[in-house]
GROMACS .gro file of C-alpha atoms in nm:
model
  402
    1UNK     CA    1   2.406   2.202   0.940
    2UNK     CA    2   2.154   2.098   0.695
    3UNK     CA    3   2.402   1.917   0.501
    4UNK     CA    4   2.493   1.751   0.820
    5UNK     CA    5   2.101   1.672   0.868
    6UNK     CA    6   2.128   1.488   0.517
    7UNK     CA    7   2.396   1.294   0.640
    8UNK     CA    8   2.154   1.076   0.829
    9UNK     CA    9   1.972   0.962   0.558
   10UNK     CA   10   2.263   0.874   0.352
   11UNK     CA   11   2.342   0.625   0.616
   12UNK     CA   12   2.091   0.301   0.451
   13UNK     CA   13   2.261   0.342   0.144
   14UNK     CA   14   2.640   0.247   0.221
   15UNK     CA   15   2.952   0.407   0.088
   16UNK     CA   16   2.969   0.375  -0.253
   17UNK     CA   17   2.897   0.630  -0.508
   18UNK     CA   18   2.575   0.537  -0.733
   19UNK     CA   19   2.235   0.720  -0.871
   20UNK     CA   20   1.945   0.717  -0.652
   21UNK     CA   21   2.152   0.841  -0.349
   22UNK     CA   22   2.012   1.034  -0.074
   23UNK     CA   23   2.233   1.347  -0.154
   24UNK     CA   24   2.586   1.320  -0.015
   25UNK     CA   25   2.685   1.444   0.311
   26UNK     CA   26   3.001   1.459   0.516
   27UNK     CA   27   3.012   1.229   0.728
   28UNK     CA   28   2.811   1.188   1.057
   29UNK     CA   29   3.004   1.359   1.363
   30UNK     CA   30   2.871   1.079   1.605
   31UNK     CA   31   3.065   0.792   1.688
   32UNK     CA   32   2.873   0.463   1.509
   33UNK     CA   33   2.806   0.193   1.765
   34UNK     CA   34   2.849  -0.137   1.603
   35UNK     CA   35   2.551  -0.329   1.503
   36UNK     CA   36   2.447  -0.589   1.675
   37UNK     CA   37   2.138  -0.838   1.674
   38UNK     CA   38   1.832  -0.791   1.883
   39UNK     CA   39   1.646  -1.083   2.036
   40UNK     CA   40   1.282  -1.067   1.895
   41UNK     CA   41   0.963  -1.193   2.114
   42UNK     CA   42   0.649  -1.368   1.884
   43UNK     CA   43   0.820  -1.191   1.546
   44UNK     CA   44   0.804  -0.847   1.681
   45UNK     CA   45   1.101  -0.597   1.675
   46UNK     CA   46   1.102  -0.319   1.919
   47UNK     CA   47   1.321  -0.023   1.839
   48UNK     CA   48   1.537   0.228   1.995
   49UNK     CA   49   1.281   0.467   1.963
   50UNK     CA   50   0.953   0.222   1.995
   51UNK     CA   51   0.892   0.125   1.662
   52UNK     CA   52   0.743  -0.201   1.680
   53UNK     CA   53   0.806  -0.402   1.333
   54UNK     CA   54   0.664  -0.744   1.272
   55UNK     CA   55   0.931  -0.969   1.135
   56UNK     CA   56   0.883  -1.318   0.984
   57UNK     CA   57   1.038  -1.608   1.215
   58UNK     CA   58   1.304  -1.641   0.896
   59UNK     CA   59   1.422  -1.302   0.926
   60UNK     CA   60   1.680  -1.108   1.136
   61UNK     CA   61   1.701  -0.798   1.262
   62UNK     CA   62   2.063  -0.595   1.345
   63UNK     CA   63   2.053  -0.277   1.453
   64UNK     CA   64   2.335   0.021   1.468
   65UNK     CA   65   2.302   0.387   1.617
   66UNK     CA   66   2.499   0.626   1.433
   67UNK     CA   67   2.476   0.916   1.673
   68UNK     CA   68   2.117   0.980   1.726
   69UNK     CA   69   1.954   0.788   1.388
   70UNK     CA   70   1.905   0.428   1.455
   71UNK     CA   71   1.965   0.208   1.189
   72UNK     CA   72   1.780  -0.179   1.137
   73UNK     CA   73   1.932  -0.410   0.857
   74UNK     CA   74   1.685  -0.659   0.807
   75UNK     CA   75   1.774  -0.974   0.653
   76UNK     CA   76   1.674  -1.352   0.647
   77UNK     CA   77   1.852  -1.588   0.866
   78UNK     CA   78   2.008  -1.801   0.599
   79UNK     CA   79   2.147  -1.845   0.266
   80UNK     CA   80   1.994  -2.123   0.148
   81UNK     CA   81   1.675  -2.326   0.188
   82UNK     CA   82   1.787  -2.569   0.434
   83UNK     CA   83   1.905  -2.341   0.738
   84UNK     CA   84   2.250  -2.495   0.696
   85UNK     CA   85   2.469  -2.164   0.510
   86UNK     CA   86   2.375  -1.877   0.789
   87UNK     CA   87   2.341  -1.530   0.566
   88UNK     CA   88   2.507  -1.273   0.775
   89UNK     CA   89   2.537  -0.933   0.556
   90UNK     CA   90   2.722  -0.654   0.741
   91UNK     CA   91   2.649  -0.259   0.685
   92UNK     CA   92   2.874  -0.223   0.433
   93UNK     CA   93   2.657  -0.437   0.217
   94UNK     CA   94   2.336  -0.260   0.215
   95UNK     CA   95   2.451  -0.098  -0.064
   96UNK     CA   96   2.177   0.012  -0.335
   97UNK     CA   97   2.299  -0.261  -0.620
   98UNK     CA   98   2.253  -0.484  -0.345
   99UNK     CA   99   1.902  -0.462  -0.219
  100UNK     CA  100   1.682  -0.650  -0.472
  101UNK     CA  101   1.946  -0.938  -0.597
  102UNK     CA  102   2.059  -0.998  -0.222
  103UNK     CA  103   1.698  -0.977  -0.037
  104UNK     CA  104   1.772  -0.670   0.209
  105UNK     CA  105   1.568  -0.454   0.360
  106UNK     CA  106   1.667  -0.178   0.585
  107UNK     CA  107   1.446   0.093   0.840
  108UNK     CA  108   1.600   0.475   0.956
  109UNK     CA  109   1.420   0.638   1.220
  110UNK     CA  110   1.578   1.013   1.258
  111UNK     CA  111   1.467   1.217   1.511
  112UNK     CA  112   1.306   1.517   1.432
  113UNK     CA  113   1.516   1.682   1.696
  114UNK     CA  114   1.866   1.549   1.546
  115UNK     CA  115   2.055   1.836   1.472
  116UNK     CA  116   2.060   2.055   1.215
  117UNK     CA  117   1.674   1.894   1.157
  118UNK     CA  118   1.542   1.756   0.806
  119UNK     CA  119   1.260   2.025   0.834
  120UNK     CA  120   0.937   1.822   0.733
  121UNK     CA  121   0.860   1.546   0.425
  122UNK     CA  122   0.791   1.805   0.208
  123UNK     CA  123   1.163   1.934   0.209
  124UNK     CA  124   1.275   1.599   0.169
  125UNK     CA  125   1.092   1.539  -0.144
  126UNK     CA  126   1.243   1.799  -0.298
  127UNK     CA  127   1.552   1.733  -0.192
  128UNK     CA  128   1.523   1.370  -0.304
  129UNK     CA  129   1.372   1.482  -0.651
  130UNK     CA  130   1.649   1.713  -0.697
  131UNK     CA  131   1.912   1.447  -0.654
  132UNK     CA  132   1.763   1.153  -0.893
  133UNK     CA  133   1.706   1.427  -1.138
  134UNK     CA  134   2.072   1.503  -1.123
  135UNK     CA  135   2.211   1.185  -1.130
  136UNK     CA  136   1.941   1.077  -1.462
  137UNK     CA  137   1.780   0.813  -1.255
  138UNK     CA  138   1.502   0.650  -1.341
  139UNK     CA  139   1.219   0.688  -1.112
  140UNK     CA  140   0.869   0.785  -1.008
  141UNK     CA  141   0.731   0.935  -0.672
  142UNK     CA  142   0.395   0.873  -0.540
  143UNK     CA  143   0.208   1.095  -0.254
  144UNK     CA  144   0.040   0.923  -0.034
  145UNK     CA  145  -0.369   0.971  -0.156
  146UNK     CA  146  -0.609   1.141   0.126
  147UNK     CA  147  -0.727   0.869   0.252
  148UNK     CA  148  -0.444   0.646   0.207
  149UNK     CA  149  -0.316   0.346   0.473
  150UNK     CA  150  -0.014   0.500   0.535
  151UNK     CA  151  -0.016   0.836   0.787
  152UNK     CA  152  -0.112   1.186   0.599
  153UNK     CA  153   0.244   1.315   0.420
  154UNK     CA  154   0.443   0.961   0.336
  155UNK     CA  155   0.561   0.948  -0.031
  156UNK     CA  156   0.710   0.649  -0.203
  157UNK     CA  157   0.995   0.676  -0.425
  158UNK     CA  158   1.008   0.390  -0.716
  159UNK     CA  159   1.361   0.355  -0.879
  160UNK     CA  160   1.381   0.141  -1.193
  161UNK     CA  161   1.738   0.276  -1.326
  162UNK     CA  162   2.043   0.235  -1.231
  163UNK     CA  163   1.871   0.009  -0.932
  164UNK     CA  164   1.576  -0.133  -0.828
  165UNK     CA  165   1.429   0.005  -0.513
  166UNK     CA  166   1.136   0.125  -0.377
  167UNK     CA  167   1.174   0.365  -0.043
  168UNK     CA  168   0.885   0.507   0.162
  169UNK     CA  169   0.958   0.873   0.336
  170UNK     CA  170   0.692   0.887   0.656
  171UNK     CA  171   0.714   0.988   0.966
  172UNK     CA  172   0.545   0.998   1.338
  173UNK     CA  173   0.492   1.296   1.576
  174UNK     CA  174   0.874   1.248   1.680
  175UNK     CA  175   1.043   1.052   1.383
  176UNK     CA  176   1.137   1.070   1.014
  177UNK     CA  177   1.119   0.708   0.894
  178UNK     CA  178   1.279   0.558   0.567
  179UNK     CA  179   1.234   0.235   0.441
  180UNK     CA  180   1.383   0.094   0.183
  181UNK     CA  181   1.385  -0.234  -0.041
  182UNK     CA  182   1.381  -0.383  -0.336
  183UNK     CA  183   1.169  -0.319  -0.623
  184UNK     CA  184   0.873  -0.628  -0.637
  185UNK     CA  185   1.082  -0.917  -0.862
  186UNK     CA  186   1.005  -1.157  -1.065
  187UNK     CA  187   1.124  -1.541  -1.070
  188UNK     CA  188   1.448  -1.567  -1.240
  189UNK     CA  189   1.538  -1.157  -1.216
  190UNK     CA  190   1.897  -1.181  -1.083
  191UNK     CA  191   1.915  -1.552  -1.067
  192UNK     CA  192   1.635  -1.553  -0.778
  193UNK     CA  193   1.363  -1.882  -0.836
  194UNK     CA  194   0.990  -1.827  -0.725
  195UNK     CA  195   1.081  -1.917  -0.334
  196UNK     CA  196   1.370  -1.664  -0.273
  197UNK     CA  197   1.132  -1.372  -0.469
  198UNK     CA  198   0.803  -1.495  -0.276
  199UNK     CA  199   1.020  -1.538   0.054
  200UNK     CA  200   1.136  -1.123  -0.030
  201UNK     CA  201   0.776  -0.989  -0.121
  202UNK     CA  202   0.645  -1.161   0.179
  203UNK     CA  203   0.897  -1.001   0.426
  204UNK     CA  204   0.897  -0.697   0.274
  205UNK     CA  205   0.500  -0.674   0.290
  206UNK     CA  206   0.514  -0.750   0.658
  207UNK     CA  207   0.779  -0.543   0.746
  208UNK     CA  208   0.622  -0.243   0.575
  209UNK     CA  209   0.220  -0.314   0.700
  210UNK     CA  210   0.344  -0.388   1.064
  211UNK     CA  211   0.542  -0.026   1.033
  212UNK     CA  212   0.232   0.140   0.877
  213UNK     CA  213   0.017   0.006   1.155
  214UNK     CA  214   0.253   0.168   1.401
  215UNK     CA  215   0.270   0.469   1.298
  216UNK     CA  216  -0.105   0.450   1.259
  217UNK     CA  217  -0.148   0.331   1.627
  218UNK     CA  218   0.099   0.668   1.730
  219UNK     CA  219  -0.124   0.896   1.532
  220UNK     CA  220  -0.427   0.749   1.713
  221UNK     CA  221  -0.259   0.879   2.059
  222UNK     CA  222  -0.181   1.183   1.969
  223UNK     CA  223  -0.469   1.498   2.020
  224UNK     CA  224  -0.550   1.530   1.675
  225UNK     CA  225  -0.537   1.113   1.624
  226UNK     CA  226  -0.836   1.121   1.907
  227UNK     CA  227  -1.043   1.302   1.687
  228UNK     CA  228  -0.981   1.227   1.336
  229UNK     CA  229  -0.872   0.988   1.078
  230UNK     CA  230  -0.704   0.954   0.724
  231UNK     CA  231  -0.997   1.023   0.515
  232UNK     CA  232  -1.209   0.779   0.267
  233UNK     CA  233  -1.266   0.804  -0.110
  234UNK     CA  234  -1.349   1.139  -0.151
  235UNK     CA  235  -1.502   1.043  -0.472
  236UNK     CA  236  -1.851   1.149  -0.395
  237UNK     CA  237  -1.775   1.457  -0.149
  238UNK     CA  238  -2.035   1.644  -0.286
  239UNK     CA  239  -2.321   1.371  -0.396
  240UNK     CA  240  -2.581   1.479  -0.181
  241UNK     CA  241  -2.540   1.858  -0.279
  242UNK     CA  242  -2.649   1.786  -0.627
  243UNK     CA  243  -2.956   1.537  -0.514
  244UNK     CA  244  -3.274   1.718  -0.631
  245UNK     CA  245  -3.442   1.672  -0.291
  246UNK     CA  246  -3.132   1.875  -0.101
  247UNK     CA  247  -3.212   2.176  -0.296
  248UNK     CA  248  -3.614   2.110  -0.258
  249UNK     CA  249  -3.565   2.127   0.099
  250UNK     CA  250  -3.338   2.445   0.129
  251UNK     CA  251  -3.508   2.629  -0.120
  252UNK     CA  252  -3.882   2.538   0.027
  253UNK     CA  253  -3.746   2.655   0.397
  254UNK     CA  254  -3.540   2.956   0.295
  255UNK     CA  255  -3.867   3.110   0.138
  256UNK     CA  256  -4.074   3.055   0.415
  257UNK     CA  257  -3.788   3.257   0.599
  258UNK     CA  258  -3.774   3.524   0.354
  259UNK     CA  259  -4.143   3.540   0.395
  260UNK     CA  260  -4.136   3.573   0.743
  261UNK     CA  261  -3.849   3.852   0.733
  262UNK     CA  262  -4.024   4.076   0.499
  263UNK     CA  263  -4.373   4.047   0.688
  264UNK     CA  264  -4.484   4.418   0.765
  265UNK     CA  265  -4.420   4.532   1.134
  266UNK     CA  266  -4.777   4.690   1.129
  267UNK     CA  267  -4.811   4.579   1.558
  268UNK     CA  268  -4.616   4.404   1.749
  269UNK     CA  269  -4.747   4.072   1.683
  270UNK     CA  270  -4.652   4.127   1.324
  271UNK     CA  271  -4.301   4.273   1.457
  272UNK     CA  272  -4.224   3.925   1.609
  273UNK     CA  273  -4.311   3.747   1.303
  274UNK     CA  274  -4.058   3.966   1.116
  275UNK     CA  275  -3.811   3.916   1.403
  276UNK     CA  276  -3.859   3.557   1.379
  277UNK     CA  277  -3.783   3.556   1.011
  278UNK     CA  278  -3.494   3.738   1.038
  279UNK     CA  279  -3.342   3.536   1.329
  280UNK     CA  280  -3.428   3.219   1.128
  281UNK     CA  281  -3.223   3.322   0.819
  282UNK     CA  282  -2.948   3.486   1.030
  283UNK     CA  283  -2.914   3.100   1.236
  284UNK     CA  284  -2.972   2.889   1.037
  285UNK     CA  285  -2.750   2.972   0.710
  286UNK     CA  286  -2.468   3.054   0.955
  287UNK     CA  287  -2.522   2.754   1.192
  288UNK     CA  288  -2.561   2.543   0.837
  289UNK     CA  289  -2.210   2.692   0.694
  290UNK     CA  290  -2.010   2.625   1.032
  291UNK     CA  291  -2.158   2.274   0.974
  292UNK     CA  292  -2.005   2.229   0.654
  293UNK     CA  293  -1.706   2.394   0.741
  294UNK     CA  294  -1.616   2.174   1.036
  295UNK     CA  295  -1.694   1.901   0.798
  296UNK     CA  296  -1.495   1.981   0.475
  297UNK     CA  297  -1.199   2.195   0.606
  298UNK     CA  298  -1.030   1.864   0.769
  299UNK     CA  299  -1.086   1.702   0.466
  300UNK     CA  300  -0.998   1.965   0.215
  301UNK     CA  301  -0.659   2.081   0.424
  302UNK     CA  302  -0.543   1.779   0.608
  303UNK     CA  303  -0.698   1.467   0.440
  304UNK     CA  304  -0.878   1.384   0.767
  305UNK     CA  305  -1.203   1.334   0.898
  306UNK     CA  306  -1.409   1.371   1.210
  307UNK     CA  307  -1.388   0.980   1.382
  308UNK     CA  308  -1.713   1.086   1.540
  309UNK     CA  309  -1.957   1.288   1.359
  310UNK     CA  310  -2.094   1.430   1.731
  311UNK     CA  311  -1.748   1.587   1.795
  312UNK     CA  312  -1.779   1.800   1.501
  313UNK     CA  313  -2.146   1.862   1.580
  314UNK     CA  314  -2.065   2.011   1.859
  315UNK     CA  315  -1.760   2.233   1.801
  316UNK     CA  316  -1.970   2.348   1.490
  317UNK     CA  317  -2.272   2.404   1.745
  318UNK     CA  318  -2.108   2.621   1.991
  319UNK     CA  319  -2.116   2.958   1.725
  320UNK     CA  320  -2.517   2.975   1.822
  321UNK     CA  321  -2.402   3.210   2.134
  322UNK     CA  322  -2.185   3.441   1.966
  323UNK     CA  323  -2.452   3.489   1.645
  324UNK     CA  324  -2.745   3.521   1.933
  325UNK     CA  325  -2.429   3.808   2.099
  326UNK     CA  326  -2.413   3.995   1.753
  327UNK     CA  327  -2.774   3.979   1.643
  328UNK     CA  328  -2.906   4.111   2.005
  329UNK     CA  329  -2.712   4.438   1.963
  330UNK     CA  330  -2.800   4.423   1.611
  331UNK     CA  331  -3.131   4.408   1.628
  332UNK     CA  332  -3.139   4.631   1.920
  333UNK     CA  333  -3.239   4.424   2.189
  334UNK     CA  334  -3.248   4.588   2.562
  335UNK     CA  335  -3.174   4.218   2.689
  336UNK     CA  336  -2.912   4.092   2.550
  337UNK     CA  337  -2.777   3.953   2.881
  338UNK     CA  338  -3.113   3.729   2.890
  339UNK     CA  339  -3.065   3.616   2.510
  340UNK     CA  340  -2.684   3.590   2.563
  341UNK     CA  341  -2.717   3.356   2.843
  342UNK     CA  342  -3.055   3.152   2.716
  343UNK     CA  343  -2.863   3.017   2.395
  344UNK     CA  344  -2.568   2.943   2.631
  345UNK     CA  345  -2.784   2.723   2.815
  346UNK     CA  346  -2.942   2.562   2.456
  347UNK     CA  347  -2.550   2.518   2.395
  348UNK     CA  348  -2.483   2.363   2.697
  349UNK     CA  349  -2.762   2.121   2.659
  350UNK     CA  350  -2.629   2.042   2.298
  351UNK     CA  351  -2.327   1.955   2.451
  352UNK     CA  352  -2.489   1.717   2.707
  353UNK     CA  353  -2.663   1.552   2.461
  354UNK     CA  354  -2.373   1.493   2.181
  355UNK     CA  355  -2.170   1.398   2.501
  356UNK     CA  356  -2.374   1.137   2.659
  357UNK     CA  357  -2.601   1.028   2.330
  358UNK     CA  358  -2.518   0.724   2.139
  359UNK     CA  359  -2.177   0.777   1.988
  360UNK     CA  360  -2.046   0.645   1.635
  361UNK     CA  361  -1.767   0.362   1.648
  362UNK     CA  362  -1.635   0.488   1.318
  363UNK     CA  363  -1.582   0.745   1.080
  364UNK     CA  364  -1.871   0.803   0.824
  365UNK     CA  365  -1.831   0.838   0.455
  366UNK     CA  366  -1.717   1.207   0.372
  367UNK     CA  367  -1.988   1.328   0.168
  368UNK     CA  368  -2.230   1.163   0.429
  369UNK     CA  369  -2.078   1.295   0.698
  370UNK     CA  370  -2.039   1.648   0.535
  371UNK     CA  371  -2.439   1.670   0.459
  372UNK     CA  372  -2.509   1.548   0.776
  373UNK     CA  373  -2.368   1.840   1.006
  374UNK     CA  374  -2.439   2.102   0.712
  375UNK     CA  375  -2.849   1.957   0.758
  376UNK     CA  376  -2.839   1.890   1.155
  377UNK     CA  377  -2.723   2.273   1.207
  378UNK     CA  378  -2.872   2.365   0.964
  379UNK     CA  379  -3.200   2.277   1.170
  380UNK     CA  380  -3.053   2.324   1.514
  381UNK     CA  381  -3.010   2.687   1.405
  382UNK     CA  382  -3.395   2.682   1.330
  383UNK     CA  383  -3.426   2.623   1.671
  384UNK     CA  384  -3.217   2.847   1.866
  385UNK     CA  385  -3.370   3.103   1.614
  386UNK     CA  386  -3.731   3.047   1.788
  387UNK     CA  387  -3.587   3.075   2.105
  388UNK     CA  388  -3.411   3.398   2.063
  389UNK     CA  389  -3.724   3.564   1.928
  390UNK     CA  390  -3.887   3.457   2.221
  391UNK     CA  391  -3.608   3.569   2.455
  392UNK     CA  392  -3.527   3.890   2.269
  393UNK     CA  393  -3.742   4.139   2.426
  394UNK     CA  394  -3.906   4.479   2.361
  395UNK     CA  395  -3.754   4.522   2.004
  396UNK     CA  396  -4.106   4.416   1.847
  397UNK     CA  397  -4.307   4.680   2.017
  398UNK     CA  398  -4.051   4.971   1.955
  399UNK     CA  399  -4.097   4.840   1.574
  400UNK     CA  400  -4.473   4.834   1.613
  401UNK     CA  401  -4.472   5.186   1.726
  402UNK     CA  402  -4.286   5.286   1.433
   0.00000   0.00000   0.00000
């Protein structure tokens, strides 16, 4: 079956034996539909499976299903520069000697649920690195970068030797995708002059943005798209950790919290200043590392980010009732319904507030966004720390008495 599944992708590169295959397959049990040309409205192609593909008004686009993978052989309209010689290339020649000297280009969309299944991109990279390494073909692959255009997991494969190609391996919630042309030419490689090459770059660059943008729009409907976003330069992730100030402020506060927890529980006035103390440190370090957390675990796992800073602010935020659970029957509280329930309602509130405040049109900078939820719980656990001293109970005076 998985051989089968491979089948699929052999089908952009035609029949012939050459390096830089996908790896060879029988062939595909489905009957092939022959391909036929699809009307396009304002330059956009719609596929069998909704991709929507700009296409530039020289350009055609045929398209074939071979059992469940659709195939799109793109091509310009004519032969020469006068519209007079139409250029009508069948299947058979979107072979890979033919893609850079002819001007081809050519789009699979697989369905994840084809059978036998290509698994994910990750075990079609090594599939595909297996095979050019076997056949000696030149080439180099590139991963998409975190914070790349293209969605979280594409990988382009450059092939300088024995052809010139360059293929990009992506997919959507549903779809593999694999699109391939020619390697970027230069006037006079293969006999081309400055218009043909310009006339290929150009369609190539607009077939391949309009597909990117896509993709990009499906990732932005799915439940995860809602919320996040391919992530920026994560070149200065951690900037604000190492400014001066940052550690002024943390250091100055958590002594002042030390202080507090280690004041003597002489009466009961002094008990609540130790209780205070200790509530502050317990809150507000946790609170600050379920900031940073929600912050740089998207990042760090996924190459996403939060497209709204409040979302994460108040996921991050809702801990505050399960620390106020713990520390009530660890500190040996004879309320801990009343504490339970009073940070539930500061939660609650929290959530009103990051729900109807202003809310950010855009993603902010990693780094910024990652000091800003570490600081703004940090604080916020501050204050649900002075309200569960004050809602904690009798604890103090049973510490007095001691």
């Amino acid at each position: 079956m998985k051989r089968l599944a491979f089948a699929a992708v052999c089908l952009a590169l035609g029949t012939a034996r050459s390096f830089g295959r996908e790896p060879k397959a029988p062939p595909s049990p489905f009957t092939d539909a022959a391909p036929k040309s699809v009307p396009m409205e304002n330059g956009m192609f719609v596929g069998h499976y909704g991709e929507v593909v700009e296409v530039p008004s020289n350009w055609s686009a045929d398209v074939q299903l071979r059992g469940l993978t659709e195939v799109v052989y793109f091509h310009r309209k004519f032969d020469d520069d006068f519209g007079r010689k139409p250029f009508q290339p069948k299947p058979v020649d979107y072979k890979l000697e033919n893609f850079a000297p002819t001007g081809l280009v050519e789009l699979l969309v697989i369905p994840k649920n084809a059978p036998g299944g290509l698994g994910s991109l990750a075990k079609i990279r090594l599939a595909k690195e297996k095979e050019l390494n076997q056949s000696g073909a030149d080439y180099k692959i590139s991963q998409e970068t975190e914070g790349g255009r293209w969605p979280s997991g594409t990988f382009h494969v450059g092939t300088h030797r024995p052809y010139r190609l360059v293929q990009t391996y992506t997919e959507s919630p549903g779809e593999f995708y694999i699109l391939t042309l020619g390697e970027s030419l230069e006037p006079g490689a293969f006999g081309l002059n400055a218009d043909r090459v310009l006339d290929y770059r150009l369609a190539g660059d607009v077939v391949s943005d309009s597909l990117c943008k896509h993709l990009l729009a499906v990732h932005d409907r799915t439940p995860a798209g809602k919320f996040f976003e391919n992530a920026s330069d994560l070149s200065g992730i951690f900037y604000y950790f190492g400014l001066p100030r940052f550690w002024a402020l943390f250091a100055s506060s958590i002594a002042v919290m030390l202080f507090l927890a280690a004041w003597p529980s002489k009466s009961a006035r002094s008990a609540k200043i130790r209780l205070l103390g200790r509530s502050l440190l317990l809150f507000s370090l946790i609170s600050a590392l379920a900031g940073f957390f929600i912050a740089y675990v998207p990042v760090s796992f996924g190459g996403v980010v939060w497209r709204r800073s409040e979302d994460a602010l108040l996921i991050a935020a809702l801990i505050n009732p399960l620390i106020a659970w713990g520390a009530a029957r660890g500190f040996g509280s004879t309320h801990v319904r009343r504490v339970m329930l009073t940070i539930a309602g500061l939660a609650v509130a929290w959530m009103v507030l990051m729900a109807l405040g202003p809310r950010s049109n855009s993603a902010a900078p990693v780094g910024e966004l990652i000091i800003t939820t570490t600081l703004a719980l940090y604080f916020w656990g501050m204050v649900n720390a002075s309200v569960f001293a004050l809602a904690f109970g009798e604890m103090a005076q049973r510490e007095a008495r001691r």
